[in-house]
mmCIF file of C-alpha atoms in Angstrom:
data_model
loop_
_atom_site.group_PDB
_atom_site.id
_atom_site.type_symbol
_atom_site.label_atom_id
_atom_site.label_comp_id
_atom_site.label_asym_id
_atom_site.label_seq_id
_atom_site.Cartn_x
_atom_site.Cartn_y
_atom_site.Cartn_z
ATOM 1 C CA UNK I 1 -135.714 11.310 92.246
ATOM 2 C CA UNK I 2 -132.721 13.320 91.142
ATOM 3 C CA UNK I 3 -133.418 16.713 91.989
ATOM 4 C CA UNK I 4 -131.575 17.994 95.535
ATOM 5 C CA UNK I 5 -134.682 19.634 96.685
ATOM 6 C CA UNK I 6 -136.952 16.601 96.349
ATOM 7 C CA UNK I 7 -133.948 14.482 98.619
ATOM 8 C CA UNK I 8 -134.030 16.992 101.630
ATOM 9 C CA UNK I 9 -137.804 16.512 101.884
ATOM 10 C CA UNK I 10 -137.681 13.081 102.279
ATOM 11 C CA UNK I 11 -134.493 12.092 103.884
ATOM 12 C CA UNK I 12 -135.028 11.164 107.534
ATOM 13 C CA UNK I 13 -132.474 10.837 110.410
ATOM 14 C CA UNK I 14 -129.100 8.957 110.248
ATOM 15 C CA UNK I 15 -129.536 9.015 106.598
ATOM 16 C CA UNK I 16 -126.527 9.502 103.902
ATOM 17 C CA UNK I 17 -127.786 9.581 100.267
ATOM 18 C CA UNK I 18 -125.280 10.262 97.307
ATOM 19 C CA UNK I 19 -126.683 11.254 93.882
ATOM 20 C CA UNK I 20 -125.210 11.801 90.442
ATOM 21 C CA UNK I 21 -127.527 14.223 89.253
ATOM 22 C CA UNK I 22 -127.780 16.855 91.976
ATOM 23 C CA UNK I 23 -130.145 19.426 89.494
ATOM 24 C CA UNK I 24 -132.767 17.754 86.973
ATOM 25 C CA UNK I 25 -130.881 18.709 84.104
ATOM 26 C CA UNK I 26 -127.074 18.629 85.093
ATOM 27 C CA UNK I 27 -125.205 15.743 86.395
ATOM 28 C CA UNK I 28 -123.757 17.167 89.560
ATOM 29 C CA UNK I 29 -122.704 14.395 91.775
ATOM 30 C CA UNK I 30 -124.236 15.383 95.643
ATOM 31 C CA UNK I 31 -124.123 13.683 99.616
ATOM 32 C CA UNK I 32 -126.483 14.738 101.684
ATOM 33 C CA UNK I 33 -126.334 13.728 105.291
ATOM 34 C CA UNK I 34 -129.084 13.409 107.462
ATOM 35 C CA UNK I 35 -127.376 13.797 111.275
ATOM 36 C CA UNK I 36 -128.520 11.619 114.112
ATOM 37 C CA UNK I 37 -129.477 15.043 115.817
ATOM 38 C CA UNK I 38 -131.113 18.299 115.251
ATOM 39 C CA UNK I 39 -129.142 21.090 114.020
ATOM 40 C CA UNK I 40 -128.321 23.753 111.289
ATOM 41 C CA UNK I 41 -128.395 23.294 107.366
ATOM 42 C CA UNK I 42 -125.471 23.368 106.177
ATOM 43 C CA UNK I 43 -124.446 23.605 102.312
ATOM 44 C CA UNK I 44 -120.848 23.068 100.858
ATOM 45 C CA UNK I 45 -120.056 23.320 97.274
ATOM 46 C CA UNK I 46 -116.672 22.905 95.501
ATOM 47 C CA UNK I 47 -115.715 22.675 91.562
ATOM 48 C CA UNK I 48 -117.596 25.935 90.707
ATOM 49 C CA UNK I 49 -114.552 26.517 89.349
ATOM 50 C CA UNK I 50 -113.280 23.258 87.471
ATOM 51 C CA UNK I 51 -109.914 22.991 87.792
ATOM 52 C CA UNK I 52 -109.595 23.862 91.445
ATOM 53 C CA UNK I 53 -108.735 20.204 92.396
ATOM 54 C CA UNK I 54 -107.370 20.426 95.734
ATOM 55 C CA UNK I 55 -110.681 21.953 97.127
ATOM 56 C CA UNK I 56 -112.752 19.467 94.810
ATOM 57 C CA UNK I 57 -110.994 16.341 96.353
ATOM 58 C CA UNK I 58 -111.026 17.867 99.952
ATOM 59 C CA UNK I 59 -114.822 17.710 99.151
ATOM 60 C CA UNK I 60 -114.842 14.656 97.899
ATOM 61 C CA UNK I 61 -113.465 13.301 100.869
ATOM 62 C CA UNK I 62 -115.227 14.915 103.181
ATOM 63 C CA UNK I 63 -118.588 13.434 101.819
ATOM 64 C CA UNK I 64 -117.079 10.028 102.196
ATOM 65 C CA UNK I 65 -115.334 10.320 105.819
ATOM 66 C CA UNK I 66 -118.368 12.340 107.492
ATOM 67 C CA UNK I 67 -121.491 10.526 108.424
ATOM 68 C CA UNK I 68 -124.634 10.951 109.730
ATOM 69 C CA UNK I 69 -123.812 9.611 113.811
ATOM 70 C CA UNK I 70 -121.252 12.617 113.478
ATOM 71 C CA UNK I 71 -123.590 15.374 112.443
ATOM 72 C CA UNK I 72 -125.911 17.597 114.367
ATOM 73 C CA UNK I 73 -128.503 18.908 111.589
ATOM 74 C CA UNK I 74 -127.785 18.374 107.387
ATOM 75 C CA UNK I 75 -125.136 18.607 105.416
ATOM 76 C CA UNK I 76 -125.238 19.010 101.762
ATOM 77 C CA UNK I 77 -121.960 18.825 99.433
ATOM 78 C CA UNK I 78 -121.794 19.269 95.780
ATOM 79 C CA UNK I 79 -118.721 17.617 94.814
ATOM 80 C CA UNK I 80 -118.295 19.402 91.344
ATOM 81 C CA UNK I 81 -120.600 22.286 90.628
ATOM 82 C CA UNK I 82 -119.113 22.426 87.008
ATOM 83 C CA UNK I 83 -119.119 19.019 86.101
ATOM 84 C CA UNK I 84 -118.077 19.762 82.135
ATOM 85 C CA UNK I 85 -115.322 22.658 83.418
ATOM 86 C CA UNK I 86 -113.864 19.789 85.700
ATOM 87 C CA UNK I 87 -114.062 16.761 82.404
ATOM 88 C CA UNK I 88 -112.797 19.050 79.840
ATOM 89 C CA UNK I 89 -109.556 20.795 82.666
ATOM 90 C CA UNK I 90 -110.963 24.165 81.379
ATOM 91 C CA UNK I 91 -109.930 27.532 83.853
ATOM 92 C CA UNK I 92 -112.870 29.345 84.955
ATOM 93 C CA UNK I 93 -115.444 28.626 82.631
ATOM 94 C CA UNK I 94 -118.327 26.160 82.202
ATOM 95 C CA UNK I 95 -117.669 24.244 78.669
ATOM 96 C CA UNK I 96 -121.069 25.052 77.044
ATOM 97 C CA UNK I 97 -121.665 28.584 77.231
ATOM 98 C CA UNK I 98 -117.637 29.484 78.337
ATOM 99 C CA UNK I 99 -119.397 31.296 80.882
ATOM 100 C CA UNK I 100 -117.418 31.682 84.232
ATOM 101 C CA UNK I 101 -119.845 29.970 86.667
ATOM 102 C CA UNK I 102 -119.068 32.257 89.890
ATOM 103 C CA UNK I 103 -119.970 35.587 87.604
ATOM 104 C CA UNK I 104 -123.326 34.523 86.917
ATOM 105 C CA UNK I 105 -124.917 34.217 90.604
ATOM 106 C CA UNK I 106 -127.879 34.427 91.417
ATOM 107 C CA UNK I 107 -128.919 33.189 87.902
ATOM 108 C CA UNK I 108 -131.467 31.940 85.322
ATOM 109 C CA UNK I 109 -133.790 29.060 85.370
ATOM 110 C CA UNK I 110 -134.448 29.638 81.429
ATOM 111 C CA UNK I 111 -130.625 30.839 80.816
ATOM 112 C CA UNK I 112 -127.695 29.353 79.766
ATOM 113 C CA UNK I 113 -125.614 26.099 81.225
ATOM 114 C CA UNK I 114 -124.121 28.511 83.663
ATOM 115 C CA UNK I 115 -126.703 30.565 84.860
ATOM 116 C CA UNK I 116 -128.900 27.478 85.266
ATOM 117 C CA UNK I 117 -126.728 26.011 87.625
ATOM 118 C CA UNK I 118 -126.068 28.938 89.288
ATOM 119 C CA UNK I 119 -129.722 29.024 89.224
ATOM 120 C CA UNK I 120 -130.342 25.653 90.940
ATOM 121 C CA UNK I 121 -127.492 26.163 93.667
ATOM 122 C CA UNK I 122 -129.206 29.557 94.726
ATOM 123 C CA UNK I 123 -132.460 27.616 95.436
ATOM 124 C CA UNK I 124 -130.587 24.922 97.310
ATOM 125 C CA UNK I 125 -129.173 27.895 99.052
ATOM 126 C CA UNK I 126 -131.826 29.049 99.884
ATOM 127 C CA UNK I 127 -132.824 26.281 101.926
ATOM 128 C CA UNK I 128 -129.659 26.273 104.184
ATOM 129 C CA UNK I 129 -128.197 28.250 107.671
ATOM 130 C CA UNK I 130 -124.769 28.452 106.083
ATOM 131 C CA UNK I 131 -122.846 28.324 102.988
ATOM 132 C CA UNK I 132 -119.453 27.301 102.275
ATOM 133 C CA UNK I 133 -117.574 27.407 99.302
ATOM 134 C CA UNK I 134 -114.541 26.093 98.119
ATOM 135 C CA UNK I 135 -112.462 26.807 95.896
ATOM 136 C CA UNK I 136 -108.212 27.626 95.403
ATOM 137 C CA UNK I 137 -105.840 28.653 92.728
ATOM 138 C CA UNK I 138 -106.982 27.251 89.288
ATOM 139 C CA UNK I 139 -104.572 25.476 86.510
ATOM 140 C CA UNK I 140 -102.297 28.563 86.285
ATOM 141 C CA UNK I 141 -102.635 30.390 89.854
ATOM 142 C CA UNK I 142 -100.618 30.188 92.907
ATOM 143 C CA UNK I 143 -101.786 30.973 95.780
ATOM 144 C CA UNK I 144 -101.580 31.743 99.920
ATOM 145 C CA UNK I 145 -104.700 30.307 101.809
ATOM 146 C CA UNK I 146 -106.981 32.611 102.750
ATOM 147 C CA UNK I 147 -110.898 33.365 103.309
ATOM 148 C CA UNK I 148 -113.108 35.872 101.874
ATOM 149 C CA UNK I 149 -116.406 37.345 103.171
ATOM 150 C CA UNK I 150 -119.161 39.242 102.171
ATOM 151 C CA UNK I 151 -119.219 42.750 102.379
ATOM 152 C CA UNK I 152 -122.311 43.572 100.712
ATOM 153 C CA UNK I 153 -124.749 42.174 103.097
ATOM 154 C CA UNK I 154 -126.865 42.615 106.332
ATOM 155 C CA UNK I 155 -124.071 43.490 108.983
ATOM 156 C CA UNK I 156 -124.997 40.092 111.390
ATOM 157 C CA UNK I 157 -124.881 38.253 107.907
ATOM 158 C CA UNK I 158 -121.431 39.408 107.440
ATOM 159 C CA UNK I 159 -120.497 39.141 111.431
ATOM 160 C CA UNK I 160 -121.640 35.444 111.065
ATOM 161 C CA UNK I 161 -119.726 34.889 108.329
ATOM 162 C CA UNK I 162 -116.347 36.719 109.849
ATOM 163 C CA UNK I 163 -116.881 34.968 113.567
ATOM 164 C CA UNK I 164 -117.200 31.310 111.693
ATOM 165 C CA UNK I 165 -114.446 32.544 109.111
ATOM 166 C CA UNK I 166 -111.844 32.655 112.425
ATOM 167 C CA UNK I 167 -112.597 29.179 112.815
ATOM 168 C CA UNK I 168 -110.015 28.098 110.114
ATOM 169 C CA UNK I 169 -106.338 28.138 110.168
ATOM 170 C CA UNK I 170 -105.432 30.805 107.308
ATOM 171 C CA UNK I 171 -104.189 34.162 108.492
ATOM 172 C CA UNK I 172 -105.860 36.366 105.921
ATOM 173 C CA UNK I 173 -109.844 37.048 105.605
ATOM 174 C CA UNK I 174 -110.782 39.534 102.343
ATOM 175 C CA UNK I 175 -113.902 41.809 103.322
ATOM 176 C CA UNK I 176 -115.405 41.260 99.714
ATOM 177 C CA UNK I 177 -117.669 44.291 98.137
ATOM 178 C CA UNK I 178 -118.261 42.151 94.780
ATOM 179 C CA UNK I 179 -122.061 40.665 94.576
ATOM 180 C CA UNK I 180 -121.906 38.242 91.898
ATOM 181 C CA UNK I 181 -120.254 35.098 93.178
ATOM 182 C CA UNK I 182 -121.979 32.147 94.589
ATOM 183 C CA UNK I 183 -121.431 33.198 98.467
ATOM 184 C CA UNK I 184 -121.884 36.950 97.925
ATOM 185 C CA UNK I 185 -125.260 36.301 96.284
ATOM 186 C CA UNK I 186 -126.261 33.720 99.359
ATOM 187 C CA UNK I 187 -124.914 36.766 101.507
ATOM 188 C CA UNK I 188 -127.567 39.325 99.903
ATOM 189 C CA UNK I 189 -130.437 36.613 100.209
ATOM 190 C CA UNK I 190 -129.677 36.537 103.983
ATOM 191 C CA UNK I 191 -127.464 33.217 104.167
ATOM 192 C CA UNK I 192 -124.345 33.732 106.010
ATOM 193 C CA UNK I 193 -121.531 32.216 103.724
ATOM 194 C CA UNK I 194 -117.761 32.460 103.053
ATOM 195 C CA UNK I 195 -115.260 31.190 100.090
ATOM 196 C CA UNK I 196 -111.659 29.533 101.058
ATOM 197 C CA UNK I 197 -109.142 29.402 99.068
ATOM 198 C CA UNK I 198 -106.327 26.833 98.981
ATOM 199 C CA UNK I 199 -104.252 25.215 96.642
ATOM 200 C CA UNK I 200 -103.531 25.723 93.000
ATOM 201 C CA UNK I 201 -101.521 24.945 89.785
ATOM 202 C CA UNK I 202 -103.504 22.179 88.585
ATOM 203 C CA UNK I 203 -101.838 19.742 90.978
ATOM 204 C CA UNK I 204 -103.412 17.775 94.048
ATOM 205 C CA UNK I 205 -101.682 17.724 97.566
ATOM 206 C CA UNK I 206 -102.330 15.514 100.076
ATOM 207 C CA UNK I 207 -101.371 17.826 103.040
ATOM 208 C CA UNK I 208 -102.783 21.052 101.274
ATOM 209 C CA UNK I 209 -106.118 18.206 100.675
ATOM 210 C CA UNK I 210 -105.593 17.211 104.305
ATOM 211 C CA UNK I 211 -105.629 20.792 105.766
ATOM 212 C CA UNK I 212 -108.560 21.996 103.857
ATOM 213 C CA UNK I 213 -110.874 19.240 104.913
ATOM 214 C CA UNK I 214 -109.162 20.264 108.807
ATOM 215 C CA UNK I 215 -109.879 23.530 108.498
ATOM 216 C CA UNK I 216 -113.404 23.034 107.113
ATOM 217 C CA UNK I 217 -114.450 20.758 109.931
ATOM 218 C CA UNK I 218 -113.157 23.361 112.317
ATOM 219 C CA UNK I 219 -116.324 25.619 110.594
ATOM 220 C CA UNK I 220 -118.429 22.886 110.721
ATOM 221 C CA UNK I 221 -117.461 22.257 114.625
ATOM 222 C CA UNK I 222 -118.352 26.681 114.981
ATOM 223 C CA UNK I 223 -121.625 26.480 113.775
ATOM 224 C CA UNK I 224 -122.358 23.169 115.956
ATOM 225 C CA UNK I 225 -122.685 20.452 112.745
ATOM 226 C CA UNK I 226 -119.475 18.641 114.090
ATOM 227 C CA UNK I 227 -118.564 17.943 117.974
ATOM 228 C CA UNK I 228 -116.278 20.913 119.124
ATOM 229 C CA UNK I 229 -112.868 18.174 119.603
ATOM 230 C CA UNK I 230 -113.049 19.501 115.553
ATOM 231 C CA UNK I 231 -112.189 22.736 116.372
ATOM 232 C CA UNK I 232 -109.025 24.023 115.528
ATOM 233 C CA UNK I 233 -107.871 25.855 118.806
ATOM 234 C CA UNK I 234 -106.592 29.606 118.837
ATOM 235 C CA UNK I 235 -103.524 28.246 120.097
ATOM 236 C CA UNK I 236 -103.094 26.720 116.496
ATOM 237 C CA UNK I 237 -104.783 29.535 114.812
ATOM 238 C CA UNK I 238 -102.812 32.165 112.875
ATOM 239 C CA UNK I 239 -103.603 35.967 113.865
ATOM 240 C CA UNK I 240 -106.104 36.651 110.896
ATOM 241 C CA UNK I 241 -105.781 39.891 109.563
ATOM 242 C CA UNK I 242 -108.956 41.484 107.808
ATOM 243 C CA UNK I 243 -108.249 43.016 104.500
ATOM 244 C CA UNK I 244 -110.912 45.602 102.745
ATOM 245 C CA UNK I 245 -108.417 47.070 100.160
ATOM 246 C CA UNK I 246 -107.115 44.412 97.726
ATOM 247 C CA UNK I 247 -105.968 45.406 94.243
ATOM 248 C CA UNK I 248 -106.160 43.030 91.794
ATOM 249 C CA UNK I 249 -103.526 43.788 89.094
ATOM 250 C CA UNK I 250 -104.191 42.533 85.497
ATOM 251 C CA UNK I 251 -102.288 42.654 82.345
ATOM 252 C CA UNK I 252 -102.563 45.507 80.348
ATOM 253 C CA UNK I 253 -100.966 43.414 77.502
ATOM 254 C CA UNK I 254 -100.964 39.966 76.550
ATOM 255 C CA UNK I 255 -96.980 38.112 75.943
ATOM 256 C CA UNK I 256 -94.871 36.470 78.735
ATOM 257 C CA UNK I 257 -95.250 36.987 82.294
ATOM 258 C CA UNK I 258 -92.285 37.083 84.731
ATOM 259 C CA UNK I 259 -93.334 37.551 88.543
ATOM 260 C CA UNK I 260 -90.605 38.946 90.335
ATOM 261 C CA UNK I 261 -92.901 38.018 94.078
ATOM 262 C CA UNK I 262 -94.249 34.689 95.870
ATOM 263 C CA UNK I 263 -98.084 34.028 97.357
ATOM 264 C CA UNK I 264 -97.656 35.015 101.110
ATOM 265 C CA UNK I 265 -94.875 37.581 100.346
ATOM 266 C CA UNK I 266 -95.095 40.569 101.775
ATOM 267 C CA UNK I 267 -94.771 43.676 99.181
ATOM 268 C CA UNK I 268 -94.136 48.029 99.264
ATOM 269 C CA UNK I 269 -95.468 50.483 97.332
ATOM 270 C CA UNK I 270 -93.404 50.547 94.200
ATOM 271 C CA UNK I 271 -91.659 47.347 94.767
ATOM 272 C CA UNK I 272 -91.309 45.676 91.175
ATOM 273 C CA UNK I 273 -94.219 42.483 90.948
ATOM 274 C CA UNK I 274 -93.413 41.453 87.418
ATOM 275 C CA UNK I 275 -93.244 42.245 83.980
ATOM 276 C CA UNK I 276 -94.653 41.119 80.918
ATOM 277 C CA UNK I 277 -92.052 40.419 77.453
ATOM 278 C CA UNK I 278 -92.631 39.797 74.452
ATOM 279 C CA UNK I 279 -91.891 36.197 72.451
ATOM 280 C CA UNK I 280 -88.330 38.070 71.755
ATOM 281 C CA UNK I 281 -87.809 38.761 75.280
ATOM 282 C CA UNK I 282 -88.381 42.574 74.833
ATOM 283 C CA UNK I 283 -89.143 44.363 78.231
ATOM 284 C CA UNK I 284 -93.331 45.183 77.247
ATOM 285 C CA UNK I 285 -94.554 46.446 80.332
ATOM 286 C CA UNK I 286 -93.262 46.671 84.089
ATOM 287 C CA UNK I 287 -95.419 46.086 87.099
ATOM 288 C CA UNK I 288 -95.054 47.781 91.080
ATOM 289 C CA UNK I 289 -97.485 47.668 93.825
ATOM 290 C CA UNK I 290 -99.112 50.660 94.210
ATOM 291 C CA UNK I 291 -99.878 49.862 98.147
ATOM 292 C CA UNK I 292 -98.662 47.674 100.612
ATOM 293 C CA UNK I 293 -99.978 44.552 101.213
ATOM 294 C CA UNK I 294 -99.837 40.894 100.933
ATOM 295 C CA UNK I 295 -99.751 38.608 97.655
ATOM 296 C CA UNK I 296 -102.879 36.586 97.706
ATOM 297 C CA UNK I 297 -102.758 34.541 94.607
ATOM 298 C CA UNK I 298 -100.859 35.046 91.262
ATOM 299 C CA UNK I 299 -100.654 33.929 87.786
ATOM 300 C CA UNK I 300 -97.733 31.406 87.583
ATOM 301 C CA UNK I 301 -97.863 30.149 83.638
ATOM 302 C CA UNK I 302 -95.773 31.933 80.963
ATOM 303 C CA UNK I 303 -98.411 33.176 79.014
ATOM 304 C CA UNK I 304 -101.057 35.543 79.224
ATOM 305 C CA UNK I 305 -103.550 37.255 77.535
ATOM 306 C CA UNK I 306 -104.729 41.233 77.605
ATOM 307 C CA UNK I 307 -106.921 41.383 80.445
ATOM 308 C CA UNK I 308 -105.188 38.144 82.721
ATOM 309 C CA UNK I 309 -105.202 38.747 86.489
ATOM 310 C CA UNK I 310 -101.313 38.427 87.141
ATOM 311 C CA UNK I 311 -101.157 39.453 90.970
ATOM 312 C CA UNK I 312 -103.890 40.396 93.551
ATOM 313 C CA UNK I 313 -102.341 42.119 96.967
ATOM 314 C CA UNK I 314 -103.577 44.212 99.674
#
């Protein structure tokens, strides 16, 4: 009995069950816990993105540590939601079809390897209260921690998602407008959800590790899955600002890319962000902000291609 959806039917009570095979036809490794009390469904996936390994280990992690005496309702993580991304260390994409898994929501149960996960996730969403998903700054991103939320939703979808959103310790939240991605597609079918971001550039840190599994049991303790002694107090909460206006800046030519600004920084219209050279070290292209704002996440390798998200602010 591999499939997900045939486990939450028969678990019982004070139950934790692990499986390698999450979906009948992809091995995505699962824990599902069963809490010794009633309460909310709860669904966390990480790895949609393969390469993200700081949110992928915090999830990891987290399936070990929790258990079912600490949890009010159930609790479903998928470890790695792109198993083959995460073997082969490939940015973005899902190794069979090079699809990029979080572009593909809600998906296809006859389509490709992509959209059939995609597929399989949105019908385990479908069975929870609230999503979570995690995810950071792949092989060749930086990045400041920070939430999004759906913007493309019922408004009490999105007002659940932005009340448990204050619940973690980053200062930014990103009203989101796209529909495509894993949590804005749960957000359309009526599941409050939210994507964090922490972490990046390939690399695993133990206190970026330790403060995303802090800041995710701080959610869990909102929406009543953990005891409240997990919250994170507003004493120890940053001010989180809402941002609706982010620009995200991509290369209008492919060479060598040269940021001139940090995640976190804050940046002025027309203050220089970067510019792209060629192999001879030719000045190709110039980049400035064209608003205020605040560098979310950037692309930190050398090279780039046409088309290669360098900087997203706002």
């Amino acid at each position: 009995m591999n499939n997900i959806l045939e486990l939450q039917g028969k678990i019982t009570p004070n139950q934790k069950l692990r499986t390698s095979r999450c979906c009948t036809d992809v091995d995505m490794p699962a824990t599902l816990i069963h809490g010794s009390k009633p309460g909310k469904t709860v669904l966390i996936t990480a790895g949609i993105h393969g390469c993200e390994y700081c949110s992928i280990q915090a999830a990891i992690e987290l399936a070990d540590e929790l258990q079912p005496a600490d949890i009010c309702g159930t609790l479903l993580i998928i470890h790695i939601a792109n198993p083959s991304g995460f073997s082969k260390r490939l940015p973005e994409v899902v190794a069979e079809d090079r699809k990029n898994l979080n572009r593909v929501f809600p998906g296809k149960e006859d389509g490709s390897q992509a959209e059939r996960i995609a597929w399989h996730i949105t019908e385990v969403q479908r069975t929870a209260d609230f999503y979570i998903d995690m995810h950071g700054g792949d092989l060749h991103e930086s990045m400041h921690p920070f939430v999004y939320i759906p913007g493309v939703a019922e408004p009490h979808i999105t007002q659940a998602a932005r009340d448990a959103a204050k619940a973690l310790s980053v200062d930014i939240r990103v009203l989101s407008r796209a529909t495509s991605g894993a949590y804005n597609s749960a957000a359309i079918l009526g599941i409050p959800s939210m994507l964090v971001e922490r972490g990046g550039n390939g690399t695993v840190s133990k206190a970026e590790v330790d403060a995303y599994k802090r800041d995710i049991r701080s959610v869990l303790a909102h929406l009543g899955t953990l005891p409240e002694s997990y919250l994170i107090s507003a004493a120890e909460r940053a001010n989180q600002v809402e941002l609706a206006n982010v620009v995200y800046l991509e290369s209008a030519h492919g060479g060598c890319w040269h940021p001139c600004v940090e995640p976190g920084q804050c940046v002025s219209p027309q203050q220089p962000l970067g510019e792209i050279r060629s192999s001879f070290g030719e000045v190709v292209h110039r980049y400035a902000a064209e608003q205020p704002g605040t560098v979310l996440y950037m692309t930190a390798s050398l090279a780039v291609e046409k088309g290669t998200p360098l900087v997203a602010y706002g």
